mmCIF file of C-alpha atoms in Angstrom:
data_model
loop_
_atom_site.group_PDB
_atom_site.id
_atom_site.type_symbol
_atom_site.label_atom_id
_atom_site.label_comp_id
_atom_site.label_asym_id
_atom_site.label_seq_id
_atom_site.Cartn_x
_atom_site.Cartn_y
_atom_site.Cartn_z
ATOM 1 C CA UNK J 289 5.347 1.309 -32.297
ATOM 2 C CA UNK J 290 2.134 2.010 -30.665
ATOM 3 C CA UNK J 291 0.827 5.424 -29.101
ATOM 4 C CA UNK J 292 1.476 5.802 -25.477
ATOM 5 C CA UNK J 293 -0.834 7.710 -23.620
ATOM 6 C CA UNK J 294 1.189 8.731 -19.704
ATOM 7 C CA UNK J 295 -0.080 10.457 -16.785
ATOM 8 C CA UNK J 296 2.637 13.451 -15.772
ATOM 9 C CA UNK J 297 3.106 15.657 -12.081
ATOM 10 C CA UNK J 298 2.465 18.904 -14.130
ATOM 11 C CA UNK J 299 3.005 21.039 -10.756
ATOM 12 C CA UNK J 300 2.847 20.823 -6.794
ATOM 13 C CA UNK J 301 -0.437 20.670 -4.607
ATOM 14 C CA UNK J 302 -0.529 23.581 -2.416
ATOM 15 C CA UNK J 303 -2.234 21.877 0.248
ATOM 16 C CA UNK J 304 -4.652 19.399 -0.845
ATOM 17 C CA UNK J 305 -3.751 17.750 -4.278
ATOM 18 C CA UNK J 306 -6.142 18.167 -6.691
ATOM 19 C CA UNK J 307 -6.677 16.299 -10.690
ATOM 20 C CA UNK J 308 -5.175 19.668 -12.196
ATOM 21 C CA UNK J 309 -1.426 18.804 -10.291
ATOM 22 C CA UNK J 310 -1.710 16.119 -13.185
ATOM 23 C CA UNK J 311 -1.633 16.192 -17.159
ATOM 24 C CA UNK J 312 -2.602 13.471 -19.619
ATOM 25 C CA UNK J 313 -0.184 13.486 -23.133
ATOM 26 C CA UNK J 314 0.592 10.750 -25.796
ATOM 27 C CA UNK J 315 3.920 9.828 -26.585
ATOM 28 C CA UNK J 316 5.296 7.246 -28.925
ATOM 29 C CA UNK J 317 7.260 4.278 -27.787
ATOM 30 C CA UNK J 318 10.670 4.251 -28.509
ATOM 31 C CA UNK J 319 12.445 1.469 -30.641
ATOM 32 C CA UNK J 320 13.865 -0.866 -28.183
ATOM 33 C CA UNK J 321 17.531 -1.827 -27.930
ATOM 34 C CA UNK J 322 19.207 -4.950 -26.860
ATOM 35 C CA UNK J 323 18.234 -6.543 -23.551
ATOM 36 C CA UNK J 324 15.011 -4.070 -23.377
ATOM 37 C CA UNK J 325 11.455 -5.657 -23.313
ATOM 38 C CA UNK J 326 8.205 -3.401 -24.023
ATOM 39 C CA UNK J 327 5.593 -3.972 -21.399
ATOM 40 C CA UNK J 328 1.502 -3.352 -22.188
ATOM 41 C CA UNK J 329 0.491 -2.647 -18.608
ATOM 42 C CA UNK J 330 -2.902 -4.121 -17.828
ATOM 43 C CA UNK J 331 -2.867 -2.952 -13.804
ATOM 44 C CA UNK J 332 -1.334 0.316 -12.554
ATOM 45 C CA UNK J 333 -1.012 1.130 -9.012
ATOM 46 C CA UNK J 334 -2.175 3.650 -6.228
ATOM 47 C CA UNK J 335 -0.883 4.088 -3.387
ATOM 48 C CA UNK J 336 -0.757 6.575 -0.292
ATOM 49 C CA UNK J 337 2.647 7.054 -0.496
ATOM 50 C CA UNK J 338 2.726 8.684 -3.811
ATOM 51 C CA UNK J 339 0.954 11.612 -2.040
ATOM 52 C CA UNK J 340 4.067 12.420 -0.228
ATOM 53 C CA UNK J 341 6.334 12.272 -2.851
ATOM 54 C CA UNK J 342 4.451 15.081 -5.062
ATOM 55 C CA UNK J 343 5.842 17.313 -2.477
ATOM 56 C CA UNK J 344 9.019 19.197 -3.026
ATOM 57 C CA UNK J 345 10.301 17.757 0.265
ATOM 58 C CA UNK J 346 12.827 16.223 2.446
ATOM 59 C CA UNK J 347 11.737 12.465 2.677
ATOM 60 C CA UNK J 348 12.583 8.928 2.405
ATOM 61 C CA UNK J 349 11.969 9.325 -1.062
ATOM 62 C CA UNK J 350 13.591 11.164 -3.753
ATOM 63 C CA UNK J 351 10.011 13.613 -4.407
ATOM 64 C CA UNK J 352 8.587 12.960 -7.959
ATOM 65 C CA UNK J 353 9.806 15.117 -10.593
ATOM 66 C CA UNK J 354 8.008 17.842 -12.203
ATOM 67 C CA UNK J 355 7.083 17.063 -16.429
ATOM 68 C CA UNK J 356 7.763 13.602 -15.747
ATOM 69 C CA UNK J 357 5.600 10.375 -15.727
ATOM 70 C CA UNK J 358 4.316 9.914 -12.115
ATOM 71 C CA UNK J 359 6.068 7.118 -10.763
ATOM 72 C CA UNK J 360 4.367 3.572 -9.529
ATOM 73 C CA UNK J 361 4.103 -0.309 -9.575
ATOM 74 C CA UNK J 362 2.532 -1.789 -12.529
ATOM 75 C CA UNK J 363 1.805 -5.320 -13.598
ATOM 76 C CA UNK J 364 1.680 -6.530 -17.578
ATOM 77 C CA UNK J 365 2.318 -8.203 -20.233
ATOM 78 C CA UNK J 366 5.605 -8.520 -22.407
ATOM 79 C CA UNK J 367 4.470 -7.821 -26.146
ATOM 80 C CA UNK J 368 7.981 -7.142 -27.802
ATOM 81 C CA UNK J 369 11.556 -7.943 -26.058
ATOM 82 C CA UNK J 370 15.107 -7.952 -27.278
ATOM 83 C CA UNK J 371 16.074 -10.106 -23.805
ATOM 84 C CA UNK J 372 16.715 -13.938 -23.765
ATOM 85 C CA UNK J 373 14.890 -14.578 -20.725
ATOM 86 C CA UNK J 374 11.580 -12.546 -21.260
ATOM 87 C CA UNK J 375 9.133 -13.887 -24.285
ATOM 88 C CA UNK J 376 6.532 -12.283 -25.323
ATOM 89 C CA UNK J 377 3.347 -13.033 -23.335
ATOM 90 C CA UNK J 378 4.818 -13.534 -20.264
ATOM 91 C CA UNK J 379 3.344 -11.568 -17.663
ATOM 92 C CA UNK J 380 5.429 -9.634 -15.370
ATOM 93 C CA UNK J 381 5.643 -7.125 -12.780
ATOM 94 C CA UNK J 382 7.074 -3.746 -12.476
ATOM 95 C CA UNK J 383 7.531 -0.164 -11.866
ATOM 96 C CA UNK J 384 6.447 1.010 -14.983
ATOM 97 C CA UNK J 385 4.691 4.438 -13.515
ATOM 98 C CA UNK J 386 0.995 6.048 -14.933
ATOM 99 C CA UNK J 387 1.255 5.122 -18.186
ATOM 100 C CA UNK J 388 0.256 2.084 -20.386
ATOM 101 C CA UNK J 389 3.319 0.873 -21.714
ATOM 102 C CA UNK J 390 6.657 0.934 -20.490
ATOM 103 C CA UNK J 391 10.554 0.360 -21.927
ATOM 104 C CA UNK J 392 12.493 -2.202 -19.475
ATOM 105 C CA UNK J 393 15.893 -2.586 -19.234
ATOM 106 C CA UNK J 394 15.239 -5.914 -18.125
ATOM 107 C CA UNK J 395 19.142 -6.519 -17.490
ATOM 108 C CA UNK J 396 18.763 -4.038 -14.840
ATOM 109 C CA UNK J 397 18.200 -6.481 -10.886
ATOM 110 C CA UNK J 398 15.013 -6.045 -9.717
ATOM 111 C CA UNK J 399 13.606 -3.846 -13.055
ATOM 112 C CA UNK J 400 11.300 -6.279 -13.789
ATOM 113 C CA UNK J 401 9.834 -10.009 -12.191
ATOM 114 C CA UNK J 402 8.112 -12.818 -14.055
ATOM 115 C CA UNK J 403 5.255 -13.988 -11.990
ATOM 116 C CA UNK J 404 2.593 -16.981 -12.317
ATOM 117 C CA UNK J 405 -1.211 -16.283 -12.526
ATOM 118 C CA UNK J 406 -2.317 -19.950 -12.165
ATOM 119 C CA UNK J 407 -3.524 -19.607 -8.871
ATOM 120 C CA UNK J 408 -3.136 -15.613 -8.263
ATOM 121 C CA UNK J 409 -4.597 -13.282 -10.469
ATOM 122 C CA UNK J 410 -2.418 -10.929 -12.106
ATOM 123 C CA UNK J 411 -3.519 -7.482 -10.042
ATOM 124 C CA UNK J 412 -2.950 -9.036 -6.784
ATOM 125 C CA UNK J 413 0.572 -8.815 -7.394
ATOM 126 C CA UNK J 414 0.210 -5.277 -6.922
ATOM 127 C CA UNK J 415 -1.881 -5.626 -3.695
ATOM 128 C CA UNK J 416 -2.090 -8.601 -1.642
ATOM 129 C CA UNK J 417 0.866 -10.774 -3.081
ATOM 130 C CA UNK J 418 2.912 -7.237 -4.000
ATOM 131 C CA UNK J 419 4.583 -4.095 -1.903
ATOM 132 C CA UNK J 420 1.200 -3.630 0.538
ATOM 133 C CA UNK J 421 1.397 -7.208 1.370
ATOM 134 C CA UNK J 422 5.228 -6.989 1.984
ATOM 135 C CA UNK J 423 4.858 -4.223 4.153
ATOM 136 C CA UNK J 424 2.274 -5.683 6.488
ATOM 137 C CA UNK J 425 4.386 -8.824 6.637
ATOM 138 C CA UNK J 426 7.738 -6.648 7.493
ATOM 139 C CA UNK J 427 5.573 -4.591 10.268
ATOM 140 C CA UNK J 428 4.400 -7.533 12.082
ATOM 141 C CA UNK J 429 7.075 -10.033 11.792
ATOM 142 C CA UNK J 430 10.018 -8.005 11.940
ATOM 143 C CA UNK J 431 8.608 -5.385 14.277
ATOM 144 C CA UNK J 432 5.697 -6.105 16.141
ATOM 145 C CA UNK J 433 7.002 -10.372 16.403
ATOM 146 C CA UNK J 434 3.894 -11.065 17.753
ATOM 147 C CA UNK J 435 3.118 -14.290 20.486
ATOM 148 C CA UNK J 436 0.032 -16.464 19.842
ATOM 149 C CA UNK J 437 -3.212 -14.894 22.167
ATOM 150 C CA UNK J 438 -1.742 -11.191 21.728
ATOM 151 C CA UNK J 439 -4.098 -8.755 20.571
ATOM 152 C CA UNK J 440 -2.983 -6.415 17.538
ATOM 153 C CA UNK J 441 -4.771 -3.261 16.320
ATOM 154 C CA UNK J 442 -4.305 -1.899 12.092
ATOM 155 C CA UNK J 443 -5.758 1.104 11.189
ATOM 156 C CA UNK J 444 -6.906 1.071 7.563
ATOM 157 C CA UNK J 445 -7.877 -2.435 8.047
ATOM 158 C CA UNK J 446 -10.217 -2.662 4.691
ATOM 159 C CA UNK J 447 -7.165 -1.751 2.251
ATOM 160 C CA UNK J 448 -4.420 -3.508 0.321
ATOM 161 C CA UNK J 449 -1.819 -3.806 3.598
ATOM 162 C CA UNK J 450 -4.414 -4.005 6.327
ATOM 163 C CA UNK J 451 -5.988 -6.590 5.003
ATOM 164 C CA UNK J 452 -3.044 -8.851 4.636
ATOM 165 C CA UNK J 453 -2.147 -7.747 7.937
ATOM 166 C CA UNK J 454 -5.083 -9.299 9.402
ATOM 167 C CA UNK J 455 -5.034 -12.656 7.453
ATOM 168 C CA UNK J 456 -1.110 -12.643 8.211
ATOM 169 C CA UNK J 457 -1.954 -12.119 12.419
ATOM 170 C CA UNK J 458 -5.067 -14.603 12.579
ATOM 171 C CA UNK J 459 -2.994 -16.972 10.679
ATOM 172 C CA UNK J 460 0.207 -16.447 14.065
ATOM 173 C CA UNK J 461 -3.056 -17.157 16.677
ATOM 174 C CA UNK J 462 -3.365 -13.301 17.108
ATOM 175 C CA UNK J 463 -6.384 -11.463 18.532
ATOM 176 C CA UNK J 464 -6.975 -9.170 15.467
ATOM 177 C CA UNK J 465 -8.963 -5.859 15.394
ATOM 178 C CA UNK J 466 -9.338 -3.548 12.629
ATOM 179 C CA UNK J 467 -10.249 -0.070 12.484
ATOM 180 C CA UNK J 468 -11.808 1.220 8.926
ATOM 181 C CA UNK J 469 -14.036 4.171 7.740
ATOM 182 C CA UNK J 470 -17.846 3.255 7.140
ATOM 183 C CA UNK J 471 -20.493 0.059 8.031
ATOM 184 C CA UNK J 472 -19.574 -2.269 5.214
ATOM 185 C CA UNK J 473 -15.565 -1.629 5.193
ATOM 186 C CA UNK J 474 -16.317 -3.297 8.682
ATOM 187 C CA UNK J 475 -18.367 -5.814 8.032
ATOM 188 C CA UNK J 476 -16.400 -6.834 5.339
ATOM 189 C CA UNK J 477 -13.146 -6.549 7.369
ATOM 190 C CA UNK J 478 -15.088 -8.853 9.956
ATOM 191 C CA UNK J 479 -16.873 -11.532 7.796
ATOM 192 C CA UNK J 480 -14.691 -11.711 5.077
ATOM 193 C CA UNK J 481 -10.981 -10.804 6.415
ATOM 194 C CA UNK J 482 -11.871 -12.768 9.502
ATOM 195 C CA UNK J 483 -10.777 -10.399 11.729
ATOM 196 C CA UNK J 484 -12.411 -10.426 15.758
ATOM 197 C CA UNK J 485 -13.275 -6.816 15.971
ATOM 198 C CA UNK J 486 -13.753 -3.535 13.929
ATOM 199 C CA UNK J 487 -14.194 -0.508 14.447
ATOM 200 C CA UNK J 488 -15.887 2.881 12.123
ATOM 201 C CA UNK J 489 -14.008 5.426 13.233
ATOM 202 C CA UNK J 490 -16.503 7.556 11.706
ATOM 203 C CA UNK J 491 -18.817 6.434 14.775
ATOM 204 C CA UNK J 492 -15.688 7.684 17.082
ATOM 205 C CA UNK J 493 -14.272 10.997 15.886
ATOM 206 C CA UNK J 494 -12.070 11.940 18.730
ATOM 207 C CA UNK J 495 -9.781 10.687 21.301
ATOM 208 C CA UNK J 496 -12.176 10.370 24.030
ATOM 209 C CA UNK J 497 -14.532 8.030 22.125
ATOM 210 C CA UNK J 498 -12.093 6.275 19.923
ATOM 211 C CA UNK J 499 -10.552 5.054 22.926
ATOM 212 C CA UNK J 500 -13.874 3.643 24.612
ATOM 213 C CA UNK J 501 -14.165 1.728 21.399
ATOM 214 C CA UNK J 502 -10.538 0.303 22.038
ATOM 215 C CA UNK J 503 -11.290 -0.795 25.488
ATOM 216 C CA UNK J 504 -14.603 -2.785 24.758
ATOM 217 C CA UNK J 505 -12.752 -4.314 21.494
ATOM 218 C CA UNK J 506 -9.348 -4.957 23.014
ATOM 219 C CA UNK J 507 -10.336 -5.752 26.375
ATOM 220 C CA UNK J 508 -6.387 -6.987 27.796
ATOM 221 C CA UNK J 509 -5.529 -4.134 26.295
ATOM 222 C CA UNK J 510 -3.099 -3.651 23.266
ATOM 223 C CA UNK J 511 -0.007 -5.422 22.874
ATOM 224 C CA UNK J 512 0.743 -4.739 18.986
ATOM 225 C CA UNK J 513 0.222 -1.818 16.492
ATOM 226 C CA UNK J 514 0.481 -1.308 12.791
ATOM 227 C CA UNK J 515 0.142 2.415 12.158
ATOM 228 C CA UNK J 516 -0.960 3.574 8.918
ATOM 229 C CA UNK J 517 -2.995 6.792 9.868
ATOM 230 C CA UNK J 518 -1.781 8.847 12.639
ATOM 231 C CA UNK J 519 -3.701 11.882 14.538
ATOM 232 C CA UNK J 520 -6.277 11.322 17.252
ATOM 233 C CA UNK J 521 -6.690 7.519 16.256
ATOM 234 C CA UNK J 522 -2.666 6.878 17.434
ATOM 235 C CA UNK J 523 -3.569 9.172 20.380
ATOM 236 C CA UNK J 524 -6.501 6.834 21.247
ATOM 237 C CA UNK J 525 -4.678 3.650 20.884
ATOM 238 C CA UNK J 526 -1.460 4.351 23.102
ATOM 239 C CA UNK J 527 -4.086 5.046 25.548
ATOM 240 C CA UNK J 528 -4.988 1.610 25.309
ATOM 241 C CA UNK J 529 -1.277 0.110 25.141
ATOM 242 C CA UNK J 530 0.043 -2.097 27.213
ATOM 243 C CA UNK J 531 3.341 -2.372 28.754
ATOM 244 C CA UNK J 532 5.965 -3.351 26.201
ATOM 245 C CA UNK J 533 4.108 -2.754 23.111
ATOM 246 C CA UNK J 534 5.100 -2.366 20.005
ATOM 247 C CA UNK J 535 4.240 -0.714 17.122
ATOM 248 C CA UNK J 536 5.137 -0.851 13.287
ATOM 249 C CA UNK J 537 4.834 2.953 11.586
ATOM 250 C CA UNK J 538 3.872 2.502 7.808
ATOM 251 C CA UNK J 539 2.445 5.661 6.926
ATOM 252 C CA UNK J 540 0.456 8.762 7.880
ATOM 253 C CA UNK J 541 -2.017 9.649 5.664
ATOM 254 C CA UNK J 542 -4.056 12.401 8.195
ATOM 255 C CA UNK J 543 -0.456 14.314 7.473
ATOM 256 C CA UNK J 544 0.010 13.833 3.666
ATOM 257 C CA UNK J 545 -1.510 17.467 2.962
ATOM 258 C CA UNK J 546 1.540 18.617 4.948
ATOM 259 C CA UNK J 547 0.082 19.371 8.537
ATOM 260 C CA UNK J 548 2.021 17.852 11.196
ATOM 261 C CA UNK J 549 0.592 15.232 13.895
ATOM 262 C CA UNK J 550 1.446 16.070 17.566
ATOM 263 C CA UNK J 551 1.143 13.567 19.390
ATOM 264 C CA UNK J 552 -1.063 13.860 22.409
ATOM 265 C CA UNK J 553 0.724 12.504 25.343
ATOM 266 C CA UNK J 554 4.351 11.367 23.826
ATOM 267 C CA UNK J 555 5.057 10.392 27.628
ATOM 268 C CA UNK J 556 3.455 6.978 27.369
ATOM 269 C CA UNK J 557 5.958 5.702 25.264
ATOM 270 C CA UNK J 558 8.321 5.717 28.145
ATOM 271 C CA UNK J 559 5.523 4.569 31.060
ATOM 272 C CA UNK J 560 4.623 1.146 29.115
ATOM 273 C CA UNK J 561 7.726 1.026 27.241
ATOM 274 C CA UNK J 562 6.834 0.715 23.914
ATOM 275 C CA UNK J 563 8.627 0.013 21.169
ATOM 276 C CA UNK J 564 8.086 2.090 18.222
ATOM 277 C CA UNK J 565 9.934 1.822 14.688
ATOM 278 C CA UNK J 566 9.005 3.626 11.409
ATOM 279 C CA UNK J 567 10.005 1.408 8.352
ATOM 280 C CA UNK J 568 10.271 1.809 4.218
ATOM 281 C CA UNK J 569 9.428 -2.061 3.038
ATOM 282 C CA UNK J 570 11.417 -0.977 -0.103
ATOM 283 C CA UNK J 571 14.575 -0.696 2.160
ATOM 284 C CA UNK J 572 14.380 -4.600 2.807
ATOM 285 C CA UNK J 573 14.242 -6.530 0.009
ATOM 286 C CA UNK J 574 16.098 -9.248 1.615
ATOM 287 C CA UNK J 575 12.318 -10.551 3.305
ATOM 288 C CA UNK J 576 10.333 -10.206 -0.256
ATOM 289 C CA UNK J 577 10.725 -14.002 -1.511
ATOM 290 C CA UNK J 578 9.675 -15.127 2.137
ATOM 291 C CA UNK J 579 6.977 -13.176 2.679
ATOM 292 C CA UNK J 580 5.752 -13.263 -0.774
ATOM 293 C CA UNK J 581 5.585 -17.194 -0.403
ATOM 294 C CA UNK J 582 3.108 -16.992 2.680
ATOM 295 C CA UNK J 583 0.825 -14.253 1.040
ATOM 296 C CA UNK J 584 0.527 -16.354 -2.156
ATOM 297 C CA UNK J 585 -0.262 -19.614 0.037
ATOM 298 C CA UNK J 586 -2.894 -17.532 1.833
ATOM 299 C CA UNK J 587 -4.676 -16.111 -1.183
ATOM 300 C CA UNK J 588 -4.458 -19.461 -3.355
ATOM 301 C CA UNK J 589 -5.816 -21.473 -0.159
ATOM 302 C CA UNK J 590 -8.297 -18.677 0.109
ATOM 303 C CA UNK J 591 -7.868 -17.502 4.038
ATOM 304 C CA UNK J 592 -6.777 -14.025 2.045
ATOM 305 C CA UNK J 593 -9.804 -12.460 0.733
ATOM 306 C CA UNK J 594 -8.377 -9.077 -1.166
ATOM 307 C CA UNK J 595 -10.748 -6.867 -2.106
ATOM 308 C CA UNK J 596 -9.519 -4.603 -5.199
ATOM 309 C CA UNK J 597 -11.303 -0.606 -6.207
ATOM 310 C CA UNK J 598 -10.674 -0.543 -10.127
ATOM 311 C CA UNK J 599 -10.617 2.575 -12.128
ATOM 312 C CA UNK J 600 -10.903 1.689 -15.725
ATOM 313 C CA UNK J 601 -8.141 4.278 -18.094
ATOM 314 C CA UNK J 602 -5.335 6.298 -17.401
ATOM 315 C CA UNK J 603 -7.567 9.096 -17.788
ATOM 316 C CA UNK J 604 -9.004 7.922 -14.368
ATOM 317 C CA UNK J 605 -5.893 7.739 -12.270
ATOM 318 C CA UNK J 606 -5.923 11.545 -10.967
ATOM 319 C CA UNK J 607 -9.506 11.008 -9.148
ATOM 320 C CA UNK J 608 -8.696 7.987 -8.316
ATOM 321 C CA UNK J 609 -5.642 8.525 -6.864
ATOM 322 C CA UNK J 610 -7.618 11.267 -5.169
ATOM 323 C CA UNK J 611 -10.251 9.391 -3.674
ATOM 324 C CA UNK J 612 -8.139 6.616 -2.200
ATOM 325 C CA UNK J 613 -6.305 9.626 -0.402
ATOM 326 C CA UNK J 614 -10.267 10.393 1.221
ATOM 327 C CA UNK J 615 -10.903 6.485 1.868
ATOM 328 C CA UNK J 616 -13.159 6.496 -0.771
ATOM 329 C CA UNK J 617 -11.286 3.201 -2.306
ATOM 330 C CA UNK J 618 -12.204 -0.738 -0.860
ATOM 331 C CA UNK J 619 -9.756 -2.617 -0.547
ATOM 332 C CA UNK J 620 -6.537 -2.034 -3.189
ATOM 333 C CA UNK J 621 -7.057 0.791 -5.441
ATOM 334 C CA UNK J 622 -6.056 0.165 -9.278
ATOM 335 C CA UNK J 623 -6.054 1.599 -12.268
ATOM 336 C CA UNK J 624 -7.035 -1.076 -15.432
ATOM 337 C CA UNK J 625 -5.430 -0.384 -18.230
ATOM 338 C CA UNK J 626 -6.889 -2.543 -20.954
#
């Protein structure tokens, strides 16, 4: 059986994580047993959310356990299996966690999916055609249910959900502006992801100037929201809101190091009325196979352009992982594997 080399949470960040919260070992694979399939990962995932989870913490999540593989989706190959309906060679996705093989119980629902690379490569199933794609689908259609000729702000428009956010709006007649970190997240975000505005926040670090930005980019104001950041950016754009807006919470990576966000003026929510609603795309798995069908159409036609930040090893998760937490990644961060 071959060598398997796994990433582990060795102990909590205090504060900021850093690469020594994590520890590299080799284990063996074990024998499998009937209706188990052994899966050679070629694409790991990172993702924001894993930040919160390394915290010993009340959350949505269960938080990662210490001495144990850190946890996370992964898409492969099948290179043994004692199941009827996986061969080897078929390539399948997963949550196989930081490591570069994993044992499937693949009798288990939802433990592991078969998926076609014809027309979609094999990492965007991780990214664009995988959980960050979901989740921008959920947040607009299920929360924000936007009307052709609104205009809808996303923070962290340049990665893996923002991104298919924006092809996802444009594609419902939407007004689309994105908000990313640095000259040529923007551009690309604008030429590439098609979307009508963008704007650095590094060129607007506070409330006061993010919100000028907002008002010469959404001029009718804001009528949708997808909220990946939080802090003075969230502060900026209710500012900007307009009456009955709504907004989809995904995440808040300004808080992952475990400061909390006031919010500036929480009284707005009640002048315009907005709608706000924090959701776990994980908790609806009834949507996947629909909104998985449009973000495959939109990729294979081409009017989804994802952009993907590869770290080659397992040995290059930990700063990875740590740089996409700084928005040093474009675009969906990976780990290859092979």
């Amino acid at each position: 059986m071959p060598t398997n080399r796994q990433q582990l949470l060795d102990n909590r960040p205090e504060g900021e994580a850093v690469a020594s919260n994590f520890k590299l070992v080799s284990a063996e694979t074990p024998p499998l047993k009937d209706n188990q399939v052994l899966v050679r990962h070629h694409y790991m995932s990172l993702d924001p959310y894993m930040r919160g989870r390394m915290n010993d913490a009340k959350s949505y999540a269960q938080p990662q356990p210490l001495g144990q593989v850190m946890q996370g989706g992964t898409a492969g190959e099948v290179v043994e299996s004692r199941h009827p309906k996986y061969a080897v060679g078929d390539k399948v996705v997963g949550f196989g966690g930081w490591q570069e093989y994993s044992v499937v119980d693949a009798s288990q629902p939802g433990a592991l999916k078969k998926v076609d690379t014809t027309h979609v490569p094999l990492s965007h199933y991780l990214g664009a055609v995988g959980m960050p794609g979901v989740t921008a689908w959920y947040g607009l259609v299920k929360i924000i249910a936007p009307k052709a000729g609104e205009t809808l702000v996303v923070t962290a428009a340049a990665g893996a959900v923002g991104s298919a956010f924006g092809a996802l709006a444009k594609a419902r007649g939407c007004r689309v502006v994105g908000i990313a970190g640095g000259a040529d997240k923007c551009k690309y975000v604008k030429d590439e992801l098609g979307f009508d505005a963008c704007i650095d926040y590094r060129q607007h670090p506070d409330v006061k100037s993010m919100s000028a930005a907002l008002k010469e980019a959404c001029p009718g104001g804001i009528d949708g929201y997808f909220e990946n950041v939080g802090g003075y950016i969230f502060d900026a754009v209710l500012l900007r809101a307009n009456a009955f807006a709504r907004i989809a919470l995904c995440g808040m990576i300004a808080g992952y190091d475990g400061q909390p966000l006031p919010l500036a003026n929480p009284a707005l929510f009640l002048i315009n009325r907005i709608k706000l609603e924090g959701f776990i795309v994980s908790e609806h798995m009834e949507v996947w196979p629909e909104a998985l069908a449009e973000l495959g159409q939109l990729v294979a036609s081409g009017k989804l352009k994802p952009r993907e930040s590869v770290a080659q090893g397992i040995e290059a998760a930990p700063e990875a992982f740590l740089g996409l937490l700084k928005g040093k990644n474009f675009g969906k961060q990976l780990v290859k594997l092979i």
